[in-house]
Amino acid sequence: AQMQAAAGFVVLMSNPRGGSGREETWGQAIMGERHPVRPGTGWGSVDVDDVLAVLDHALAAYSFCDGDRVGMLGGSYGGYMATWLASHHGERFKGICSERAASNLVSMEWCSDIATAFKGVHGMTFVEDDDAYRSISPSSYAKDIHVPMLILHSEEDWRCPIGQAEELWVTLRLLQRDVTFYRFPGENHELSRSGSPVHRRQRAEIILDWFSDRLAPSASTGNG
């Protein structure tokens, strides 16, 4: 955020329902609807509403925010949110970066190092309800993605395995969408925080250069 702000971007950081740092009910708000103890609204619901509410408030409150040149970046669950917003609200953005993201919850439960926790979050496994998992997977709505996307992922990410990025990238390529994919060898889910200095610098430069291009005053919307 400091890097983007120093480059002249207005940076908004949200903590939607489902995030940490607030009361227990806030964090549990997006538990699955079929959770036996703490049923919530599920992923891709009130969390999305909160992110868009932050954006709408900023655009209304601050004249220096340009609603025609908005980008989004998210990692891990934030990457899930970024991809979900790309497929459901892509017209609001000029470019979206999704990194170390969960995109297909069915295939992610096959191989993630926290796969056994999925039932505790969603109230079921994909074996018990494949359709429910697909309904909350951003990759299921890839045909609706028209906003330019930047995908970043580490090859040794066991939390959100790199197949999550590969599936989304291949799908968007087959759909002939505007998508760029960078993969980082030897890095894991913590690339942005504790990755090698060279890769952290490369990541930062890639993000800054990409958004500088996509959010430039003369950049096209990419929607169409």
PDB file of C-alpha atoms in Angstrom:
ATOM      1  CA  ALA A   1       0.000   0.000   0.000  1.00  0.00           C
ATOM      2  CA  GLN A   2       2.824   2.409   0.824  1.00  0.00           C
ATOM      3  CA  MET A   3       4.467   1.690  -2.508  1.00  0.00           C
ATOM      4  CA  GLN A   4       1.300   2.422  -4.475  1.00  0.00           C
ATOM      5  CA  ALA A   5       0.578   5.554  -2.442  1.00  0.00           C
ATOM      6  CA  ALA A   6       4.127   6.794  -2.978  1.00  0.00           C
ATOM      7  CA  ALA A   7       3.616   6.309  -6.717  1.00  0.00           C
ATOM      8  CA  GLY A   8       0.585   8.591  -6.633  1.00  0.00           C
ATOM      9  CA  PHE A   9      -2.288   6.131  -6.299  1.00  0.00           C
ATOM     10  CA  VAL A  10      -5.135   6.662  -3.847  1.00  0.00           C
ATOM     11  CA  VAL A  11      -5.131   3.453  -1.776  1.00  0.00           C
ATOM     12  CA  LEU A  12      -8.207   2.068  -0.011  1.00  0.00           C
ATOM     13  CA  MET A  13      -7.837  -0.860   2.394  1.00  0.00           C
ATOM     14  CA  SER A  14     -10.987  -2.609   3.586  1.00  0.00           C
ATOM     15  CA  ASN A  15     -11.693  -5.174   6.299  1.00  0.00           C
ATOM     16  CA  PRO A  16     -14.946  -6.784   5.145  1.00  0.00           C
ATOM     17  CA  ARG A  17     -17.014  -9.176   7.168  1.00  0.00           C
ATOM     18  CA  GLY A  18     -15.145 -12.436   7.466  1.00  0.00           C
ATOM     19  CA  GLY A  19     -11.906 -10.609   8.247  1.00  0.00           C
ATOM     20  CA  SER A  20     -10.029 -10.527  11.532  1.00  0.00           C
ATOM     21  CA  GLY A  21      -9.436  -7.766  14.050  1.00  0.00           C
ATOM     22  CA  ARG A  22     -13.027  -7.264  15.145  1.00  0.00           C
ATOM     23  CA  GLU A  23     -15.600  -9.171  17.171  1.00  0.00           C
ATOM     24  CA  GLU A  24     -16.166 -12.891  16.708  1.00  0.00           C
ATOM     25  CA  THR A  25     -19.459 -12.439  14.875  1.00  0.00           C
ATOM     26  CA  TRP A  26     -17.702 -10.248  12.299  1.00  0.00           C
ATOM     27  CA  GLY A  27     -15.202 -12.947  11.464  1.00  0.00           C
ATOM     28  CA  GLN A  28     -17.844 -15.671  11.392  1.00  0.00           C
ATOM     29  CA  ALA A  29     -20.288 -13.762   9.192  1.00  0.00           C
ATOM     30  CA  ILE A  30     -19.263 -15.626   6.030  1.00  0.00           C
ATOM     31  CA  MET A  31     -19.275 -19.144   7.411  1.00  0.00           C
ATOM     32  CA  GLY A  32     -21.259 -21.466   5.182  1.00  0.00           C
ATOM     33  CA  GLU A  33     -25.037 -21.361   5.281  1.00  0.00           C
ATOM     34  CA  ARG A  34     -25.036 -25.005   6.338  1.00  0.00           C
ATOM     35  CA  HIS A  35     -22.500 -24.611   9.134  1.00  0.00           C
ATOM     36  CA  PRO A  36     -23.920 -26.595  12.089  1.00  0.00           C
ATOM     37  CA  VAL A  37     -22.947 -24.072  14.787  1.00  0.00           C
ATOM     38  CA  ARG A  38     -22.314 -20.655  13.223  1.00  0.00           C
ATOM     39  CA  PRO A  39     -24.240 -20.478   9.934  1.00  0.00           C
ATOM     40  CA  GLY A  40     -23.453 -17.382   7.923  1.00  0.00           C
ATOM     41  CA  THR A  41     -24.017 -16.041   4.451  1.00  0.00           C
ATOM     42  CA  GLY A  42     -21.125 -17.921   2.835  1.00  0.00           C
ATOM     43  CA  TRP A  43     -18.236 -16.645   0.743  1.00  0.00           C
ATOM     44  CA  GLY A  44     -18.931 -14.086  -1.957  1.00  0.00           C
ATOM     45  CA  SER A  45     -21.845 -12.437  -0.143  1.00  0.00           C
ATOM     46  CA  VAL A  46     -21.749  -9.751   2.566  1.00  0.00           C
ATOM     47  CA  ASP A  47     -17.971  -9.623   2.214  1.00  0.00           C
ATOM     48  CA  VAL A  48     -18.422  -8.407  -1.352  1.00  0.00           C
ATOM     49  CA  ASP A  49     -21.043  -5.902  -0.209  1.00  0.00           C
ATOM     50  CA  ASP A  50     -18.601  -4.476   2.324  1.00  0.00           C
ATOM     51  CA  VAL A  51     -15.764  -4.039  -0.170  1.00  0.00           C
ATOM     52  CA  LEU A  52     -18.040  -2.246  -2.614  1.00  0.00           C
ATOM     53  CA  ALA A  53     -19.458  -0.104   0.204  1.00  0.00           C
ATOM     54  CA  VAL A  54     -15.950   1.085   1.088  1.00  0.00           C
ATOM     55  CA  LEU A  55     -15.325   1.952  -2.553  1.00  0.00           C
ATOM     56  CA  ASP A  56     -18.651   3.753  -2.924  1.00  0.00           C
ATOM     57  CA  HIS A  57     -18.074   5.751   0.246  1.00  0.00           C
ATOM     58  CA  ALA A  58     -14.615   6.860  -0.865  1.00  0.00           C
ATOM     59  CA  LEU A  59     -15.839   7.903  -4.299  1.00  0.00           C
ATOM     60  CA  ALA A  60     -18.648   9.928  -2.733  1.00  0.00           C
ATOM     61  CA  ALA A  61     -16.566  11.483   0.030  1.00  0.00           C
ATOM     62  CA  TYR A  62     -13.309  12.348  -1.718  1.00  0.00           C
ATOM     63  CA  SER A  63     -13.245  14.364  -4.920  1.00  0.00           C
ATOM     64  CA  PHE A  64      -9.701  13.229  -5.709  1.00  0.00           C
ATOM     65  CA  CYS A  65     -10.905   9.629  -6.177  1.00  0.00           C
ATOM     66  CA  ASP A  66     -11.629   8.855  -9.833  1.00  0.00           C
ATOM     67  CA  GLY A  67     -14.412   6.314 -10.228  1.00  0.00           C
ATOM     68  CA  ASP A  68     -13.422   5.732 -13.847  1.00  0.00           C
ATOM     69  CA  ARG A  69      -9.926   4.550 -12.897  1.00  0.00           C
ATOM     70  CA  VAL A  70     -10.328   1.997 -10.122  1.00  0.00           C
ATOM     71  CA  GLY A  71      -8.158  -1.077  -9.668  1.00  0.00           C
ATOM     72  CA  MET A  72      -8.204  -3.837  -7.091  1.00  0.00           C
ATOM     73  CA  LEU A  73      -5.549  -6.097  -5.616  1.00  0.00           C
ATOM     74  CA  GLY A  74      -6.097  -8.978  -3.205  1.00  0.00           C
ATOM     75  CA  GLY A  75      -4.110 -11.953  -1.958  1.00  0.00           C
ATOM     76  CA  SER A  76      -5.219 -15.335  -0.607  1.00  0.00           C
ATOM     77  CA  TYR A  77      -8.840 -14.800   0.462  1.00  0.00           C
ATOM     78  CA  GLY A  78      -8.406 -11.273  -0.848  1.00  0.00           C
ATOM     79  CA  GLY A  79      -7.424 -12.894  -4.136  1.00  0.00           C
ATOM     80  CA  TYR A  80     -10.629 -14.897  -3.998  1.00  0.00           C
ATOM     81  CA  MET A  81     -12.486 -11.625  -3.509  1.00  0.00           C
ATOM     82  CA  ALA A  82     -10.605  -9.992  -6.373  1.00  0.00           C
ATOM     83  CA  THR A  83     -11.521 -12.784  -8.782  1.00  0.00           C
ATOM     84  CA  TRP A  84     -15.109 -12.864  -7.532  1.00  0.00           C
ATOM     85  CA  LEU A  85     -15.436  -9.122  -8.084  1.00  0.00           C
ATOM     86  CA  ALA A  86     -13.904  -9.496 -11.542  1.00  0.00           C
ATOM     87  CA  SER A  87     -16.653 -11.929 -12.506  1.00  0.00           C
ATOM     88  CA  HIS A  88     -19.565 -10.222 -10.729  1.00  0.00           C
ATOM     89  CA  HIS A  89     -18.704  -6.512 -10.693  1.00  0.00           C
ATOM     90  CA  GLY A  90     -15.966  -6.190 -13.284  1.00  0.00           C
ATOM     91  CA  GLU A  91     -17.530  -3.083 -14.790  1.00  0.00           C
ATOM     92  CA  ARG A  92     -16.483  -1.172 -11.662  1.00  0.00           C
ATOM     93  CA  PHE A  93     -12.776  -1.716 -12.318  1.00  0.00           C
ATOM     94  CA  LYS A  94     -10.122  -0.957 -14.929  1.00  0.00           C
ATOM     95  CA  GLY A  95      -7.844  -3.766 -13.771  1.00  0.00           C
ATOM     96  CA  ILE A  96      -7.777  -6.444 -11.080  1.00  0.00           C
ATOM     97  CA  CYS A  97      -4.796  -8.288  -9.602  1.00  0.00           C
ATOM     98  CA  SER A  98      -5.444 -11.651  -7.953  1.00  0.00           C
ATOM     99  CA  GLU A  99      -2.506 -13.250  -6.148  1.00  0.00           C
ATOM    100  CA  ARG A 100      -2.108 -16.542  -4.244  1.00  0.00           C
ATOM    101  CA  ALA A 101      -5.849 -16.891  -4.614  1.00  0.00           C
ATOM    102  CA  ALA A 102      -8.439 -19.577  -4.129  1.00  0.00           C
ATOM    103  CA  SER A 103     -10.365 -19.798  -7.401  1.00  0.00           C
ATOM    104  CA  ASN A 104     -11.796 -23.319  -7.613  1.00  0.00           C
ATOM    105  CA  LEU A 105     -12.809 -24.634  -4.201  1.00  0.00           C
ATOM    106  CA  VAL A 106     -13.459 -28.124  -5.543  1.00  0.00           C
ATOM    107  CA  SER A 107      -9.917 -28.684  -6.804  1.00  0.00           C
ATOM    108  CA  MET A 108      -8.464 -26.701  -3.907  1.00  0.00           C
ATOM    109  CA  GLU A 109      -9.966 -29.100  -1.383  1.00  0.00           C
ATOM    110  CA  TRP A 110      -8.205 -31.921  -3.193  1.00  0.00           C
ATOM    111  CA  CYS A 111      -4.738 -30.571  -2.511  1.00  0.00           C
ATOM    112  CA  SER A 112      -4.571 -27.623  -0.084  1.00  0.00           C
ATOM    113  CA  ASP A 113      -2.634 -28.074   3.160  1.00  0.00           C
ATOM    114  CA  ILE A 114      -5.740 -26.856   5.014  1.00  0.00           C
ATOM    115  CA  ALA A 115      -8.226 -28.979   3.080  1.00  0.00           C
ATOM    116  CA  THR A 116      -9.434 -30.653   6.262  1.00  0.00           C
ATOM    117  CA  ALA A 117     -10.641 -27.256   7.499  1.00  0.00           C
ATOM    118  CA  PHE A 118     -13.013 -26.702   4.602  1.00  0.00           C
ATOM    119  CA  LYS A 119     -15.927 -28.531   6.194  1.00  0.00           C
ATOM    120  CA  GLY A 120     -15.425 -26.457   9.328  1.00  0.00           C
ATOM    121  CA  VAL A 121     -15.833 -23.307   7.245  1.00  0.00           C
ATOM    122  CA  HIS A 122     -18.479 -24.275   4.713  1.00  0.00           C
ATOM    123  CA  GLY A 123     -20.370 -26.890   6.700  1.00  0.00           C
ATOM    124  CA  MET A 124     -19.726 -29.618   4.114  1.00  0.00           C
ATOM    125  CA  THR A 125     -17.076 -31.070   1.829  1.00  0.00           C
ATOM    126  CA  PHE A 126     -17.167 -30.955  -1.964  1.00  0.00           C
ATOM    127  CA  VAL A 127     -17.905 -34.689  -1.927  1.00  0.00           C
ATOM    128  CA  GLU A 128     -21.087 -33.970  -0.005  1.00  0.00           C
ATOM    129  CA  ASP A 129     -22.184 -31.097  -2.245  1.00  0.00           C
ATOM    130  CA  ASP A 130     -20.161 -30.507  -5.379  1.00  0.00           C
ATOM    131  CA  ASP A 131     -22.649 -27.980  -6.754  1.00  0.00           C
ATOM    132  CA  ALA A 132     -22.499 -25.828  -3.618  1.00  0.00           C
ATOM    133  CA  TYR A 133     -18.713 -25.651  -3.860  1.00  0.00           C
ATOM    134  CA  ARG A 134     -18.843 -24.692  -7.508  1.00  0.00           C
ATOM    135  CA  SER A 135     -21.416 -21.983  -6.800  1.00  0.00           C
ATOM    136  CA  ILE A 136     -18.955 -20.147  -4.532  1.00  0.00           C
ATOM    137  CA  SER A 137     -15.927 -20.714  -6.773  1.00  0.00           C
ATOM    138  CA  PRO A 138     -14.920 -17.633  -8.805  1.00  0.00           C
ATOM    139  CA  SER A 139     -13.639 -19.830 -11.634  1.00  0.00           C
ATOM    140  CA  SER A 140     -17.210 -21.031 -12.226  1.00  0.00           C
ATOM    141  CA  TYR A 141     -18.009 -17.545 -13.495  1.00  0.00           C
ATOM    142  CA  ALA A 142     -14.903 -17.009 -15.621  1.00  0.00           C
ATOM    143  CA  LYS A 143     -17.022 -16.385 -18.721  1.00  0.00           C
ATOM    144  CA  ASP A 144     -18.271 -13.229 -17.034  1.00  0.00           C
ATOM    145  CA  ILE A 145     -14.768 -11.812 -16.559  1.00  0.00           C
ATOM    146  CA  HIS A 146     -14.016  -9.041 -19.035  1.00  0.00           C
ATOM    147  CA  VAL A 147     -11.877  -6.717 -16.922  1.00  0.00           C
ATOM    148  CA  PRO A 148      -8.097  -7.087 -17.484  1.00  0.00           C
ATOM    149  CA  MET A 149      -6.551  -9.377 -14.891  1.00  0.00           C
ATOM    150  CA  LEU A 150      -3.078  -9.867 -13.448  1.00  0.00           C
ATOM    151  CA  ILE A 151      -2.482 -13.233 -11.750  1.00  0.00           C
ATOM    152  CA  LEU A 152       0.488 -13.792  -9.421  1.00  0.00           C
ATOM    153  CA  HIS A 153       1.232 -17.117  -7.746  1.00  0.00           C
ATOM    154  CA  SER A 154       4.089 -19.017  -6.109  1.00  0.00           C
ATOM    155  CA  GLU A 155       4.976 -22.485  -7.361  1.00  0.00           C
ATOM    156  CA  GLU A 156       5.401 -23.928  -3.854  1.00  0.00           C
ATOM    157  CA  ASP A 157       2.217 -22.500  -2.390  1.00  0.00           C
ATOM    158  CA  TRP A 158       0.566 -25.405  -0.568  1.00  0.00           C
ATOM    159  CA  ARG A 159      -2.196 -23.254   0.959  1.00  0.00           C
ATOM    160  CA  CYS A 160      -3.654 -22.208  -2.373  1.00  0.00           C
ATOM    161  CA  PRO A 161      -1.746 -24.511  -4.752  1.00  0.00           C
ATOM    162  CA  ILE A 162      -0.560 -23.025  -8.016  1.00  0.00           C
ATOM    163  CA  GLY A 163      -3.124 -25.069  -9.899  1.00  0.00           C
ATOM    164  CA  GLN A 164      -5.648 -22.489  -8.717  1.00  0.00           C
ATOM    165  CA  ALA A 165      -3.886 -19.837 -10.783  1.00  0.00           C
ATOM    166  CA  GLU A 166      -3.196 -22.165 -13.706  1.00  0.00           C
ATOM    167  CA  GLU A 167      -6.858 -23.152 -14.005  1.00  0.00           C
ATOM    168  CA  LEU A 168      -8.004 -19.549 -14.030  1.00  0.00           C
ATOM    169  CA  TRP A 169      -5.285 -18.432 -16.439  1.00  0.00           C
ATOM    170  CA  VAL A 170      -5.948 -21.223 -18.936  1.00  0.00           C
ATOM    171  CA  THR A 171      -9.692 -20.603 -18.782  1.00  0.00           C
ATOM    172  CA  LEU A 172      -9.301 -16.882 -19.412  1.00  0.00           C
ATOM    173  CA  ARG A 173      -6.846 -17.548 -22.234  1.00  0.00           C
ATOM    174  CA  LEU A 174      -9.327 -19.927 -23.863  1.00  0.00           C
ATOM    175  CA  LEU A 175     -11.932 -17.194 -23.545  1.00  0.00           C
ATOM    176  CA  GLN A 176      -9.455 -14.767 -25.177  1.00  0.00           C
ATOM    177  CA  ARG A 177      -9.585 -12.402 -22.237  1.00  0.00           C
ATOM    178  CA  ASP A 178      -6.918  -9.856 -21.281  1.00  0.00           C
ATOM    179  CA  VAL A 179      -4.927 -11.778 -18.653  1.00  0.00           C
ATOM    180  CA  THR A 180      -1.289 -11.775 -17.528  1.00  0.00           C
ATOM    181  CA  PHE A 181       0.191 -14.528 -15.338  1.00  0.00           C
ATOM    182  CA  TYR A 182       3.461 -14.506 -13.392  1.00  0.00           C
ATOM    183  CA  ARG A 183       4.640 -17.547 -11.420  1.00  0.00           C
ATOM    184  CA  PHE A 184       7.427 -17.427  -8.849  1.00  0.00           C
ATOM    185  CA  PRO A 185       9.647 -20.536  -8.517  1.00  0.00           C
ATOM    186  CA  GLY A 186      10.826 -21.536  -5.064  1.00  0.00           C
ATOM    187  CA  GLU A 187       8.291 -19.324  -3.290  1.00  0.00           C
ATOM    188  CA  ASN A 188       5.261 -20.162  -1.159  1.00  0.00           C
ATOM    189  CA  HIS A 189       2.083 -18.532   0.158  1.00  0.00           C
ATOM    190  CA  GLU A 190       4.162 -15.969   2.058  1.00  0.00           C
ATOM    191  CA  LEU A 191       5.917 -14.457  -0.969  1.00  0.00           C
ATOM    192  CA  SER A 192       4.830 -10.885  -0.305  1.00  0.00           C
ATOM    193  CA  ARG A 193       5.912 -11.060   3.342  1.00  0.00           C
ATOM    194  CA  SER A 194       8.891 -13.390   3.572  1.00  0.00           C
ATOM    195  CA  GLY A 195       9.840 -14.348   0.031  1.00  0.00           C
ATOM    196  CA  SER A 196      13.319 -13.871  -1.369  1.00  0.00           C
ATOM    197  CA  PRO A 197      14.297 -10.200  -1.741  1.00  0.00           C
ATOM    198  CA  VAL A 198      14.653 -10.498  -5.510  1.00  0.00           C
ATOM    199  CA  HIS A 199      11.187 -11.992  -5.931  1.00  0.00           C
ATOM    200  CA  ARG A 200       9.565  -9.549  -3.550  1.00  0.00           C
ATOM    201  CA  ARG A 201      11.053  -6.706  -5.554  1.00  0.00           C
ATOM    202  CA  GLN A 202       9.959  -8.270  -8.834  1.00  0.00           C
ATOM    203  CA  ARG A 203       6.442  -8.745  -7.487  1.00  0.00           C
ATOM    204  CA  ALA A 204       6.254  -5.123  -6.368  1.00  0.00           C
ATOM    205  CA  GLU A 205       7.521  -3.827  -9.701  1.00  0.00           C
ATOM    206  CA  ILE A 206       5.146  -6.048 -11.684  1.00  0.00           C
ATOM    207  CA  ILE A 207       2.146  -4.809  -9.716  1.00  0.00           C
ATOM    208  CA  LEU A 208       3.135  -1.160  -9.899  1.00  0.00           C
ATOM    209  CA  ASP A 209       3.937  -1.253 -13.618  1.00  0.00           C
ATOM    210  CA  TRP A 210       0.749  -3.143 -14.477  1.00  0.00           C
ATOM    211  CA  PHE A 211      -1.549  -0.810 -12.580  1.00  0.00           C
ATOM    212  CA  SER A 212       0.313   2.257 -13.823  1.00  0.00           C
ATOM    213  CA  ASP A 213      -0.554   1.111 -17.327  1.00  0.00           C
ATOM    214  CA  ARG A 214      -4.110  -0.057 -16.661  1.00  0.00           C
ATOM    215  CA  LEU A 215      -5.151   2.945 -14.599  1.00  0.00           C
ATOM    216  CA  ALA A 216      -3.508   5.564 -16.778  1.00  0.00           C
ATOM    217  CA  PRO A 217      -5.917   8.321 -17.903  1.00  0.00           C
ATOM    218  CA  SER A 218      -5.864   7.111 -21.505  1.00  0.00           C
ATOM    219  CA  ALA A 219      -6.217   3.380 -20.693  1.00  0.00           C
ATOM    220  CA  SER A 220      -9.208   1.636 -22.200  1.00  0.00           C
ATOM    221  CA  THR A 221     -11.724  -0.052 -19.933  1.00  0.00           C
ATOM    222  CA  GLY A 222     -11.030  -3.545 -21.208  1.00  0.00           C
ATOM    223  CA  ASN A 223     -14.753  -4.286 -20.907  1.00  0.00           C
ATOM    224  CA  GLY A 224     -16.559  -5.214 -24.030  1.00  0.00           C
TER     225      GLY A 224
END
